[in-house]
């Protein structure tokens, strides 16, 4: 990799482009999209856009949202990001129950399986936990204080996940690490018992997900990384079960940029009640479906679903347990010299329901805009507008790529440059 | 690195490397991005590089002998060298962030192996940031002793997160230590001594050794006498503050 002209150290604000995010309610009663500081929610049951109510302040998020998520029971929704606030919403009233302030920017969130704790990670590698048990009837618990849970030493945490049985808490970082911690009975006192480290990735780990079925309730962990692989892990021992390199599959579709073989995995999403994992890859116009063989403990590419016509490279994926639909979004915020500040594009792939879960032959099809649940009304809300200039999304994808590598990949310096920097040091070893 | 035969950085009388050619700053930034190679996982640590007598070739992965002692921030390696003869059958490693200091320790061990055939085969050193990469080197419960001797005090509160003993990092140390394994800390800075003791005392997976146990442990005496830093404190008539704790199973 060549040197980037980032000599003047400080990351300038322009380069911090945030990807659009999507989250789907577990029973698909609503869908949320975040672009920049904008949080958009569409109520699919009522067929209307949701207006968010936040009593605490005049504006909602003030800077790019970096993580959104529904709780497993669908009662809570959390949004957090660069404005150092974590907002916890009730999905019934779409009122903000609690706003938690973080000292640093927030990079990931998770909600415990029983819905009583919200965890969030800051950019210094500390994971915090907030008790959100609303059973005490104390609704006025605005500005609850977060307690430190664990820390990845000064690394950026990219993803947080609870194991399906709720016993373990998994955190991934830019230093290639996945840490599996026993989730304690009293999380406010910290989580000290590390179950395992899942080590094997050779670049930043970008995303985590669990594959679990009726037969295998504790589930297996899958992780995606900047090293263009998706890996399957046994979390109780931390052992690597299988590695699936997706570079070739991603490259096959890309006819133009062959020299550009870099294809970081940006998002993962497991299809509920199946052993399929949908994978979003940088520069791939579509998704890769991986099939996970739980008895043989292997991962393999089942199918590549390409999205024809549009320049659609998904930045985030979401599903609900019942619908058989995979929701995708692409877009970016903070794009300078662009006429649209916060634009996203939503697409849906169907066909995950009726077919046998492991079958490669299932008929996954990309829905037309008018076939998407909620139709044009939903698109108008979540996308901000209905029609677009395609070039916008190509520019966005390019900007996201740069932004992601600036954030998560270590700066590489050439030997000459390193020597030059060393020359100014006064503790150099004498060479005769 | 050129001309090993007439290397001026080695003492002619003892054959050991001379420290004045390996001077380095006393502090190193543990937060900066590192550019040295790091093993992907403990299975990728090449023991044949470190302990050639025990592991003649790198493909001998089936050997069950593993590193059991880790000296974190080993400095110029004084403790390792004392421990080497005290526990001749135990593999131990020093971890040091400053590259030139690591280089010195490496040369020192190699020279000792030459001048004392058959000895010092069980010690080695690696340049790494132990605050970031401990799990890359050791498996769960692999270590029986960990040493933190005269660590950087980082006085400013803003810099406390750079301290090598901290509540969060103790979670990782507890992970690599076996139940019953011992963590040794010592410092000449009272404030840091209190800090390390408090961190260990408050951690649910560590308990203090009793005075009798401390007396019976042959390693305790080495903490202040074996290291270069300890000898310096001793010369100046300074006080030292020790905290020695045992890894225990977490109570459920």
XYZ file of C-alpha atoms in Angstrom:
684
model
C 0.000 0.000 0.000
C 1.310 3.418 -0.837
C 1.530 6.390 1.453
C -1.542 8.487 1.745
C -1.068 12.231 1.729
C -2.226 12.417 5.317
C 0.909 14.093 6.582
C -0.872 16.707 8.604
C -1.836 14.099 11.159
C -5.234 15.176 12.380
C -8.109 13.559 10.572
C -10.017 16.295 8.873
C -13.734 16.277 9.209
C -14.275 15.930 5.482
C -12.863 12.448 5.376
C -15.217 11.172 8.039
C -17.975 9.914 5.860
C -20.466 7.739 7.708
C -22.261 4.854 5.980
C -26.039 4.634 5.913
C -27.398 2.062 8.375
C -30.537 -0.053 8.437
C -32.323 -1.983 11.184
C -35.506 -4.012 11.010
C -37.861 -4.671 13.921
C -37.837 -8.383 14.891
C -41.429 -8.820 13.697
C -40.993 -6.281 10.905
C -43.417 -3.822 12.434
C -41.028 -0.995 11.592
C -37.818 -0.256 9.715
C -35.210 2.332 10.673
C -32.547 3.965 8.527
C -29.811 6.295 9.771
C -27.920 8.600 7.406
C -25.606 11.107 8.988
C -27.384 12.627 11.980
C -30.752 11.794 10.494
C -32.771 8.946 11.995
C -35.743 7.865 9.899
C -38.307 5.331 10.996
C -41.209 3.907 9.019
C -44.084 2.114 10.718
C -44.975 -0.847 8.518
C -48.038 -1.829 10.524
C -49.572 1.583 10.253
C -48.054 2.218 6.859
C -46.822 5.637 7.820
C -43.701 7.566 8.689
C -42.904 7.814 12.391
C -42.110 11.135 14.008
C -39.660 10.706 16.835
C -40.342 12.413 20.159
C -37.428 13.494 22.281
C -38.323 15.542 25.343
C -34.770 16.047 26.456
C -33.575 18.444 23.802
C -34.557 20.342 20.739
C -32.575 18.366 18.185
C -32.051 14.639 17.939
C -28.549 13.456 17.045
C -26.149 16.269 16.237
C -23.539 14.267 14.356
C -23.294 11.082 12.314
C -25.099 8.086 13.752
C -22.747 5.093 13.821
C -24.945 2.365 15.250
C -28.660 1.574 15.391
C -30.303 -1.516 16.756
C -33.567 -3.094 17.925
C -33.671 -5.247 21.046
C -34.419 -8.948 20.565
C -37.943 -8.522 21.965
C -38.536 -5.457 19.829
C -39.456 -3.159 22.710
C -36.336 -1.011 22.620
C -34.386 0.729 19.925
C -30.971 2.314 20.385
C -29.161 4.896 18.267
C -25.706 6.314 18.931
C -22.781 7.922 17.187
C -20.276 10.707 16.771
C -22.228 13.201 18.878
C -21.296 11.132 21.954
C -24.881 10.405 22.913
C -26.727 7.118 23.121
C -30.476 7.429 22.729
C -32.750 4.645 23.886
C -36.207 4.690 22.345
C -39.439 2.912 23.090
C -40.593 1.314 19.847
C -44.216 1.665 20.914
C -44.359 5.413 21.343
C -41.083 6.236 19.560
C -40.260 8.455 22.492
C -36.703 8.730 23.693
C -36.689 7.021 27.106
C -33.120 7.829 28.011
C -30.243 9.798 26.614
C -26.884 8.573 27.887
C -23.829 10.757 27.458
C -20.547 9.171 26.500
C -17.138 10.754 27.000
C -16.034 9.651 23.561
C -17.663 8.987 20.221
C -19.730 5.815 20.125
C -18.879 3.123 17.583
C -21.170 0.167 18.383
C -24.211 -0.772 20.482
C -25.896 -3.962 21.722
C -28.946 -4.798 23.825
C -28.888 -7.771 26.206
C -31.151 -10.671 25.290
C -33.560 -9.922 28.135
C -33.665 -6.258 27.189
C -32.492 -5.002 30.565
C -29.038 -3.692 29.620
C -27.771 -1.537 26.793
C -24.061 -1.738 26.023
C -22.136 0.689 23.869
C -18.501 0.971 22.822
C -16.565 4.191 22.529
C -13.699 4.963 20.192
C -11.121 4.408 22.933
C -12.063 0.775 23.236
C -14.156 0.948 26.401
C -17.520 -0.784 26.498
C -20.094 0.777 28.817
C -23.262 -0.691 30.208
C -26.521 1.047 31.126
C -29.262 -0.515 33.211
C -32.480 0.123 31.317
C -34.805 -1.995 33.390
C -37.990 0.009 33.141
C -39.880 -2.201 35.572
C -39.163 0.218 38.415
C -41.564 2.595 36.728
C -39.019 5.363 36.800
C -39.676 6.838 33.403
C -37.888 10.064 34.231
C -34.558 8.334 34.204
C -33.140 10.636 31.581
C -29.361 10.956 31.585
C -28.682 7.643 33.237
C -25.057 7.032 33.956
C -23.142 4.324 32.173
C -20.736 2.024 34.017
C -17.578 0.645 32.373
C -17.942 -3.035 31.465
C -14.680 -3.983 29.749
C -12.005 -2.533 27.525
C -10.017 -3.327 24.411
C -6.843 -1.411 25.079
C -7.081 1.803 23.048
C -8.552 0.144 20.006
C -11.658 1.084 18.073
C -14.422 -1.403 18.782
C -16.320 -2.126 15.603
C -19.047 -4.497 16.700
C -20.789 -5.799 19.820
C -22.998 -8.856 20.048
C -24.680 -10.958 22.732
C -24.628 -14.720 22.250
C -28.127 -16.095 21.547
C -28.279 -17.764 24.978
C -27.259 -14.493 26.657
C -24.269 -16.053 28.439
C -21.519 -14.374 26.468
C -20.786 -10.917 25.235
C -18.658 -10.593 22.109
C -16.679 -7.521 21.067
C -14.559 -7.018 17.943
C -11.923 -4.398 17.232
C -9.650 -2.918 14.576
C -6.651 -4.780 16.015
C -7.906 -8.066 14.465
C -9.296 -9.210 17.807
C -12.567 -10.758 18.918
C -13.038 -11.013 22.674
C -15.638 -13.317 24.221
C -16.518 -12.330 27.782
C -18.816 -14.045 30.266
C -21.697 -11.626 30.704
C -21.875 -11.215 34.481
C -24.889 -11.251 36.770
C -24.045 -7.755 37.943
C -22.730 -6.071 34.795
C -22.487 -2.681 36.491
C -19.471 -4.077 38.421
C -17.665 -4.876 35.166
C -17.169 -8.069 33.156
C -13.864 -9.567 34.254
C -14.000 -13.177 33.144
C -12.782 -13.603 29.581
C -14.001 -16.840 28.029
C -11.799 -16.739 24.944
C -10.150 -14.644 22.283
C -11.044 -15.561 18.719
C -7.861 -14.758 16.830
C -7.176 -15.408 13.159
C -8.227 -12.342 11.183
C -5.348 -10.445 9.623
C -7.091 -7.083 9.311
C -9.696 -5.160 11.268
C -12.796 -7.112 12.240
C -15.782 -5.164 10.934
C -18.859 -7.127 11.882
C -20.178 -10.012 13.970
C -23.292 -12.177 13.819
C -24.547 -15.437 15.276
C -25.855 -18.345 13.256
C -28.287 -20.339 15.335
C -31.050 -22.755 14.601
C -33.622 -24.670 16.597
C -31.190 -27.584 16.923
C -28.231 -25.438 17.893
C -29.396 -22.778 20.301
C -26.064 -21.575 21.624
C -25.078 -20.789 18.041
C -21.850 -20.204 16.181
C -20.182 -16.861 15.691
C -19.410 -15.506 12.221
C -17.200 -12.483 11.702
C -16.343 -10.340 8.696
C -13.111 -8.462 8.271
C -10.983 -6.121 6.211
C -8.947 -9.187 5.238
C -11.826 -10.156 2.874
C -12.760 -13.249 4.792
C -15.724 -14.396 6.795
C -14.774 -16.748 9.614
C -16.705 -19.227 11.690
C -15.818 -19.605 15.380
C -16.587 -21.723 18.380
C -16.781 -19.006 21.008
C -16.432 -21.131 24.117
C -12.924 -22.205 23.067
C -12.169 -19.349 20.673
C -11.142 -21.833 18.003
C -11.394 -20.980 14.349
C -13.610 -23.547 12.647
C -13.564 -22.351 9.065
C -12.494 -19.459 6.871
C -14.319 -18.357 3.760
C -12.420 -16.049 1.433
C -14.906 -13.936 -0.472
C -12.394 -11.948 -2.512
C -12.730 -14.087 -5.579
C -16.515 -14.036 -5.507
C -16.554 -10.300 -5.070
C -14.019 -9.856 -7.846
C -15.969 -11.970 -10.316
C -18.730 -9.463 -10.456
C -16.497 -6.510 -10.817
C -15.466 -6.270 -14.406
C -13.810 -2.890 -14.383
C -11.456 -2.651 -11.444
C -9.449 -5.850 -11.442
C -6.376 -4.245 -9.945
C -8.568 -3.174 -7.074
C -8.885 -6.517 -5.391
C -9.355 -4.992 -1.976
C -12.776 -6.022 -0.764
C -13.366 -5.541 2.920
C -16.429 -7.196 4.404
C -18.543 -4.309 5.653
C -21.608 -5.986 7.088
C -23.016 -9.402 7.949
C -26.547 -10.480 8.614
C -27.780 -13.944 9.427
C -31.110 -14.971 7.988
C -33.277 -16.084 10.938
C -34.211 -19.763 11.197
C -31.735 -20.689 8.501
C -28.024 -21.208 8.247
C -27.569 -18.505 5.654
C -25.423 -15.443 6.166
C -25.759 -12.399 3.914
C -22.483 -10.548 3.394
C -21.944 -6.988 2.156
C -18.565 -6.310 0.588
C -16.872 -3.100 -0.456
C -17.235 -2.561 -4.217
C -19.666 -5.440 -4.663
C -22.966 -4.473 -6.279
C -25.041 -7.053 -4.491
C -24.581 -9.461 -1.633
C -22.931 -12.810 -1.120
C -24.968 -15.518 0.554
C -22.911 -17.929 2.607
C -24.258 -21.214 3.797
C -23.081 -22.524 7.133
C -22.968 -26.283 7.647
C -23.300 -26.575 11.411
C -22.524 -30.287 11.658
C -19.415 -30.101 9.466
C -18.654 -26.644 10.886
C -17.908 -25.093 7.518
C -18.863 -21.977 5.600
C -19.185 -21.847 1.853
C -20.519 -19.480 -0.761
C -24.063 -20.515 -1.645
C -24.909 -17.769 -4.090
C -24.054 -14.278 -5.170
C -27.110 -12.080 -5.541
C -26.170 -9.232 -7.826
C -28.192 -6.089 -8.119
C -28.571 -5.187 -11.753
C -28.977 -1.761 -13.160
C -28.402 0.443 -10.197
C -25.048 1.248 -8.701
C -26.083 -0.323 -5.429
C -23.321 -1.396 -3.047
C -25.057 -2.115 0.258
C -23.562 -0.440 3.331
C -25.796 -2.159 5.857
C -28.114 -5.183 6.027
C -31.078 -6.105 8.215
C -33.706 -8.820 8.621
C -36.592 -9.744 10.832
C -37.365 -13.202 12.088
C -40.629 -13.808 10.309
C -40.669 -12.041 6.984
C -38.155 -13.868 4.814
C -36.943 -10.518 3.535
C -33.445 -9.080 3.571
C -33.367 -5.298 3.787
C -30.392 -3.378 2.431
C -29.380 0.229 2.374
C -26.631 2.178 0.676
C -25.630 5.788 1.139
C -23.341 8.079 3.020
C -23.375 11.278 4.965
C -21.030 14.270 4.971
C -20.256 14.012 1.291
C -18.962 17.407 0.394
C -19.497 18.792 -3.111
C -22.722 16.902 -3.343
C -26.178 18.336 -3.794
C -27.717 15.706 -1.524
C -26.333 15.865 1.993
C -28.057 12.807 3.445
C -29.375 10.415 0.880
C -29.843 6.677 1.142
C -31.254 4.021 -1.142
C -33.208 1.073 0.221
C -33.641 -2.268 -1.491
C -35.146 -5.575 -0.427
C -34.363 -9.161 -1.417
C -37.136 -11.704 -0.946
C -37.380 -15.447 -1.067
C -35.812 -16.578 2.185
C -38.987 -17.954 3.652
C -40.665 -20.692 1.697
C -37.584 -22.448 0.358
C -35.687 -24.966 2.419
C -33.212 -22.963 4.436
C -30.006 -24.536 3.222
C -30.947 -24.858 -0.384
C -28.744 -23.100 -2.870
C -31.634 -23.107 -5.277
C -33.855 -20.738 -3.376
C -35.287 -18.025 -5.506
C -33.953 -14.898 -3.929
C -35.043 -11.947 -6.002
C -34.446 -8.243 -5.671
C -37.839 -6.609 -5.241
C -38.885 -3.728 -7.430
C -39.501 -0.468 -5.611
C -43.281 -0.869 -5.752
C -43.097 -4.416 -4.354
C -41.317 -3.356 -1.163
C -43.557 -3.413 1.926
C -44.655 0.132 2.573
C -44.103 1.006 -1.059
C -43.259 4.462 -2.232
C -44.279 6.034 1.073
C -41.635 4.021 2.882
C -38.990 4.825 0.326
C -39.781 8.504 0.487
C -39.330 8.467 4.256
C -36.266 6.252 4.503
C -34.424 7.463 1.414
C -35.307 11.132 1.698
C -36.424 11.139 -1.956
C -37.578 8.635 -4.548
C -35.331 9.022 -7.552
C -31.597 9.585 -7.766
C -28.651 10.255 -9.876
C -26.792 6.940 -9.897
C -23.381 8.511 -9.839
C -24.081 9.761 -6.385
C -23.899 6.278 -4.907
C -20.698 5.436 -6.720
C -19.106 8.571 -5.273
C -20.514 7.646 -1.876
C -19.096 4.127 -2.052
C -15.690 5.499 -2.997
C -15.743 8.018 -0.146
C -16.804 5.328 2.327
C -13.958 3.113 1.268
C -11.404 5.849 1.924
C -13.028 6.794 5.182
C -13.096 3.198 6.396
C -9.466 2.572 5.604
C -8.447 5.848 7.236
C -10.308 4.853 10.346
C -9.475 1.192 10.684
C -6.308 0.383 8.756
C -2.977 1.208 10.303
C -1.019 3.849 8.440
C 1.838 2.299 6.546
C 5.016 4.249 6.070
C 7.703 3.446 3.547
C 11.160 2.650 4.821
C 12.500 5.977 3.557
C 9.813 7.884 5.340
C 10.378 5.973 8.538
C 14.102 6.637 8.287
C 13.363 10.302 7.737
C 11.187 10.413 10.839
C 13.831 8.605 12.819
C 16.468 11.138 11.802
C 14.862 13.715 13.985
C 15.137 11.412 16.989
C 18.097 11.954 19.275
C 18.286 8.469 20.755
C 19.621 6.752 17.659
C 21.986 3.858 18.031
C 25.543 4.717 17.043
C 26.675 2.888 13.976
C 30.337 2.612 13.204
C 24.840 -4.885 12.525
C 27.813 -5.241 10.217
C 31.027 -7.074 11.080
C 29.967 -9.339 13.955
C 33.603 -10.408 14.625
C 34.875 -7.017 15.613
C 31.662 -5.594 16.952
C 32.569 -2.579 19.085
C 29.264 -2.728 20.887
C 30.409 -5.873 22.702
C 32.762 -5.796 25.658
C 36.104 -7.480 24.887
C 36.501 -8.885 28.404
C 33.032 -10.359 29.073
C 31.749 -10.858 25.535
C 28.484 -9.217 26.584
C 26.878 -6.315 24.769
C 27.730 -2.927 26.203
C 24.736 -1.030 27.441
C 25.923 2.388 26.361
C 25.327 1.453 22.745
C 21.730 0.570 23.471
C 20.575 3.669 25.296
C 16.950 4.490 24.825
C 14.456 6.886 26.218
C 13.016 5.807 29.538
C 9.491 6.028 28.192
C 7.673 4.737 25.177
C 4.169 5.528 24.044
C 2.001 2.440 24.496
C -0.879 4.080 22.663
C 0.829 4.590 19.326
C 0.206 2.234 16.444
C 2.881 -0.389 16.318
C 4.748 -1.511 13.250
C 6.441 -4.648 14.464
C 5.177 -8.106 13.531
C 2.627 -9.626 15.899
C 1.699 -13.335 15.863
C -1.868 -13.865 14.659
C -2.567 -16.160 17.612
C -0.571 -18.035 20.299
C -0.292 -20.971 17.908
C 1.654 -18.757 15.519
C 4.420 -17.941 18.022
C 7.585 -19.502 16.608
C 9.254 -21.163 19.586
C 12.213 -22.325 17.495
C 13.365 -18.726 17.105
C 13.292 -18.138 20.830
C 14.391 -21.485 22.259
C 16.427 -23.245 19.551
C 17.741 -25.902 21.904
C 14.247 -26.979 22.959
C 12.722 -26.535 19.507
C 15.305 -27.368 16.806
C 12.886 -26.764 13.942
C 9.823 -24.630 13.543
C 7.608 -27.486 12.438
C 7.727 -29.141 15.850
C 4.373 -27.800 16.815
C 3.320 -30.893 18.709
C 5.674 -30.182 21.575
C 3.653 -29.444 24.650
C 6.256 -27.275 26.329
C 5.012 -23.714 26.548
C 6.154 -20.403 27.931
C 5.155 -20.173 31.574
C 6.733 -16.969 32.872
C 6.303 -13.545 31.305
C 8.274 -10.489 32.366
C 6.225 -7.556 31.094
C 8.413 -4.558 30.396
C 11.551 -6.591 31.002
C 13.884 -3.626 30.441
C 17.504 -4.731 30.246
C 16.595 -8.272 31.253
C 18.126 -8.553 34.737
C 15.243 -10.517 36.193
C 15.045 -12.987 33.303
C 18.700 -13.820 33.660
C 18.371 -14.458 37.407
C 15.232 -16.547 36.900
C 16.814 -18.564 34.104
C 19.154 -20.429 36.424
C 16.632 -20.583 39.264
C 14.052 -22.335 37.047
C 16.220 -23.964 34.360
C 13.378 -26.094 32.963
C 10.813 -23.313 32.642
C 10.423 -21.359 29.422
C 10.191 -17.632 30.013
C 9.917 -14.552 27.880
C 10.553 -10.870 28.371
C 8.330 -8.370 26.608
C 9.644 -4.896 25.932
C 8.301 -2.060 23.831
C 11.533 -0.130 23.227
C 13.251 -1.694 20.221
C 16.807 -0.915 21.215
C 16.373 -2.248 24.721
C 14.931 -5.427 23.234
C 17.910 -5.619 20.908
C 20.250 -5.368 23.890
C 18.488 -8.140 25.819
C 18.542 -10.346 22.731
C 22.298 -9.873 22.288
C 22.850 -10.341 26.015
C 21.046 -13.686 26.063
C 22.882 -14.886 22.946
C 26.217 -13.896 24.489
C 25.354 -15.642 27.759
C 24.451 -18.805 25.854
C 27.864 -18.724 24.175
C 29.852 -18.125 27.352
C 27.814 -20.578 29.453
C 27.147 -23.584 27.214
C 23.881 -25.349 28.020
C 22.582 -22.489 30.114
C 20.199 -19.621 29.396
C 18.395 -21.672 26.752
C 15.065 -21.142 28.464
C 14.870 -17.353 28.227
C 14.087 -15.045 25.358
C 12.790 -11.599 24.600
C 10.289 -10.127 22.173
C 9.582 -6.582 21.128
C 5.894 -6.003 21.543
C 3.240 -3.878 23.179
C 2.035 -6.165 25.932
C -0.896 -3.899 26.675
C -2.291 -4.689 23.241
C -0.991 -8.101 22.286
C -0.871 -10.338 25.380
C -3.653 -12.597 23.965
C -1.676 -13.033 20.730
C 1.178 -14.669 22.642
C -0.440 -16.742 25.380
C -3.398 -19.065 25.560
C -5.931 -19.120 28.344
C -4.309 -20.195 31.618
C -0.906 -20.723 30.025
C 1.217 -18.650 32.410
C 2.126 -19.421 35.990
C 3.975 -16.188 36.766
C 3.790 -12.643 35.448
C 6.166 -9.860 36.435
C 5.613 -6.120 36.354
C 8.756 -4.626 37.844
C 9.231 -0.880 38.092
C 6.691 0.026 35.410
C 6.371 3.522 34.024
C 4.472 5.492 36.726
C 2.541 7.846 34.399
C 1.827 10.368 37.125
C -0.713 12.558 35.368
C -4.264 11.439 35.824
C -4.869 11.925 32.123
C -2.199 9.306 31.491
C -3.377 6.716 34.021
C -4.827 4.673 31.169
C -1.244 4.149 30.010
C -0.379 2.311 33.205
C 0.385 -1.358 32.629
C -1.589 -2.369 35.713
C -5.175 -1.190 35.373
C -8.554 -2.705 36.222
C -9.253 -3.504 32.563
C -5.856 -4.974 31.746
C -6.042 -7.187 34.839
C -8.935 -8.992 33.103
C -6.502 -9.997 30.352
C -3.763 -10.960 32.806
C -6.290 -13.093 34.705
C -7.157 -14.757 31.376
C -3.584 -15.793 30.518
C -2.692 -16.812 34.103
C -3.622 -20.278 35.334
C -5.637 -20.536 38.549
C -2.990 -20.341 41.260
C -0.641 -18.365 39.009
C 1.090 -15.381 40.600
C 1.391 -11.774 39.517
C 4.374 -9.840 40.941
C 4.478 -6.058 40.974
C 7.019 -3.684 42.477
C 7.742 0.025 42.184
C 9.707 2.753 43.911
C 6.852 5.226 43.392
C 4.534 5.124 46.385
C 1.561 6.503 44.471
C 1.898 3.819 41.793
C 2.410 1.166 44.460
C -0.914 2.136 46.023
C -2.578 2.167 42.627
C -1.368 -1.314 41.681
C -2.351 -2.705 45.069
C -5.814 -1.146 44.859
C -6.384 -2.461 41.327
C -5.387 -5.985 42.357
C -7.295 -5.849 45.648
C -10.517 -4.798 43.920
C -10.283 -7.380 41.157
C -12.521 -10.412 41.789
C -9.998 -12.846 40.280
C -6.944 -11.981 42.417
C -6.104 -12.446 46.105
C -3.032 -11.269 48.033
C -0.336 -13.728 49.106
C 0.132 -14.002 52.865
C 3.381 -12.825 54.477
C 4.453 -16.434 55.070
C 3.854 -17.306 51.434
C 5.851 -14.280 50.355
C 8.754 -15.292 52.593
C 8.715 -18.836 51.285
C 8.737 -17.736 47.645
C 12.319 -17.560 46.321
C 11.230 -15.174 43.585
C 10.139 -12.401 45.946
C 13.715 -11.518 46.859
C 14.669 -11.144 43.208
C 12.070 -8.452 42.595
C 14.205 -5.702 44.063
C 17.666 -7.242 43.704
C 17.744 -8.714 40.201
C 16.645 -5.857 38.010
C 18.740 -2.909 36.918
C 16.020 -0.553 38.084
C 15.842 -2.247 41.488
C 19.600 -2.014 41.973
C 19.446 1.679 41.126
C 16.760 2.276 43.754
C 18.846 0.303 46.226
C 21.972 2.366 45.492
C 20.047 5.543 46.136
C 18.613 4.114 49.340
C 15.071 4.350 48.026
C 11.971 2.544 49.227
C 10.091 -0.038 47.204
C 6.416 -0.995 47.218
C 5.439 -4.537 46.403
C 2.129 -6.184 45.572
C 2.047 -9.930 44.938
C -1.287 -11.565 44.126
C -2.582 -14.999 43.192
C -5.054 -15.693 40.389
C -8.146 -17.336 41.829
C -11.212 -18.821 40.195
C -14.034 -16.285 39.981
C -16.795 -16.872 42.488
C -20.157 -17.463 40.891
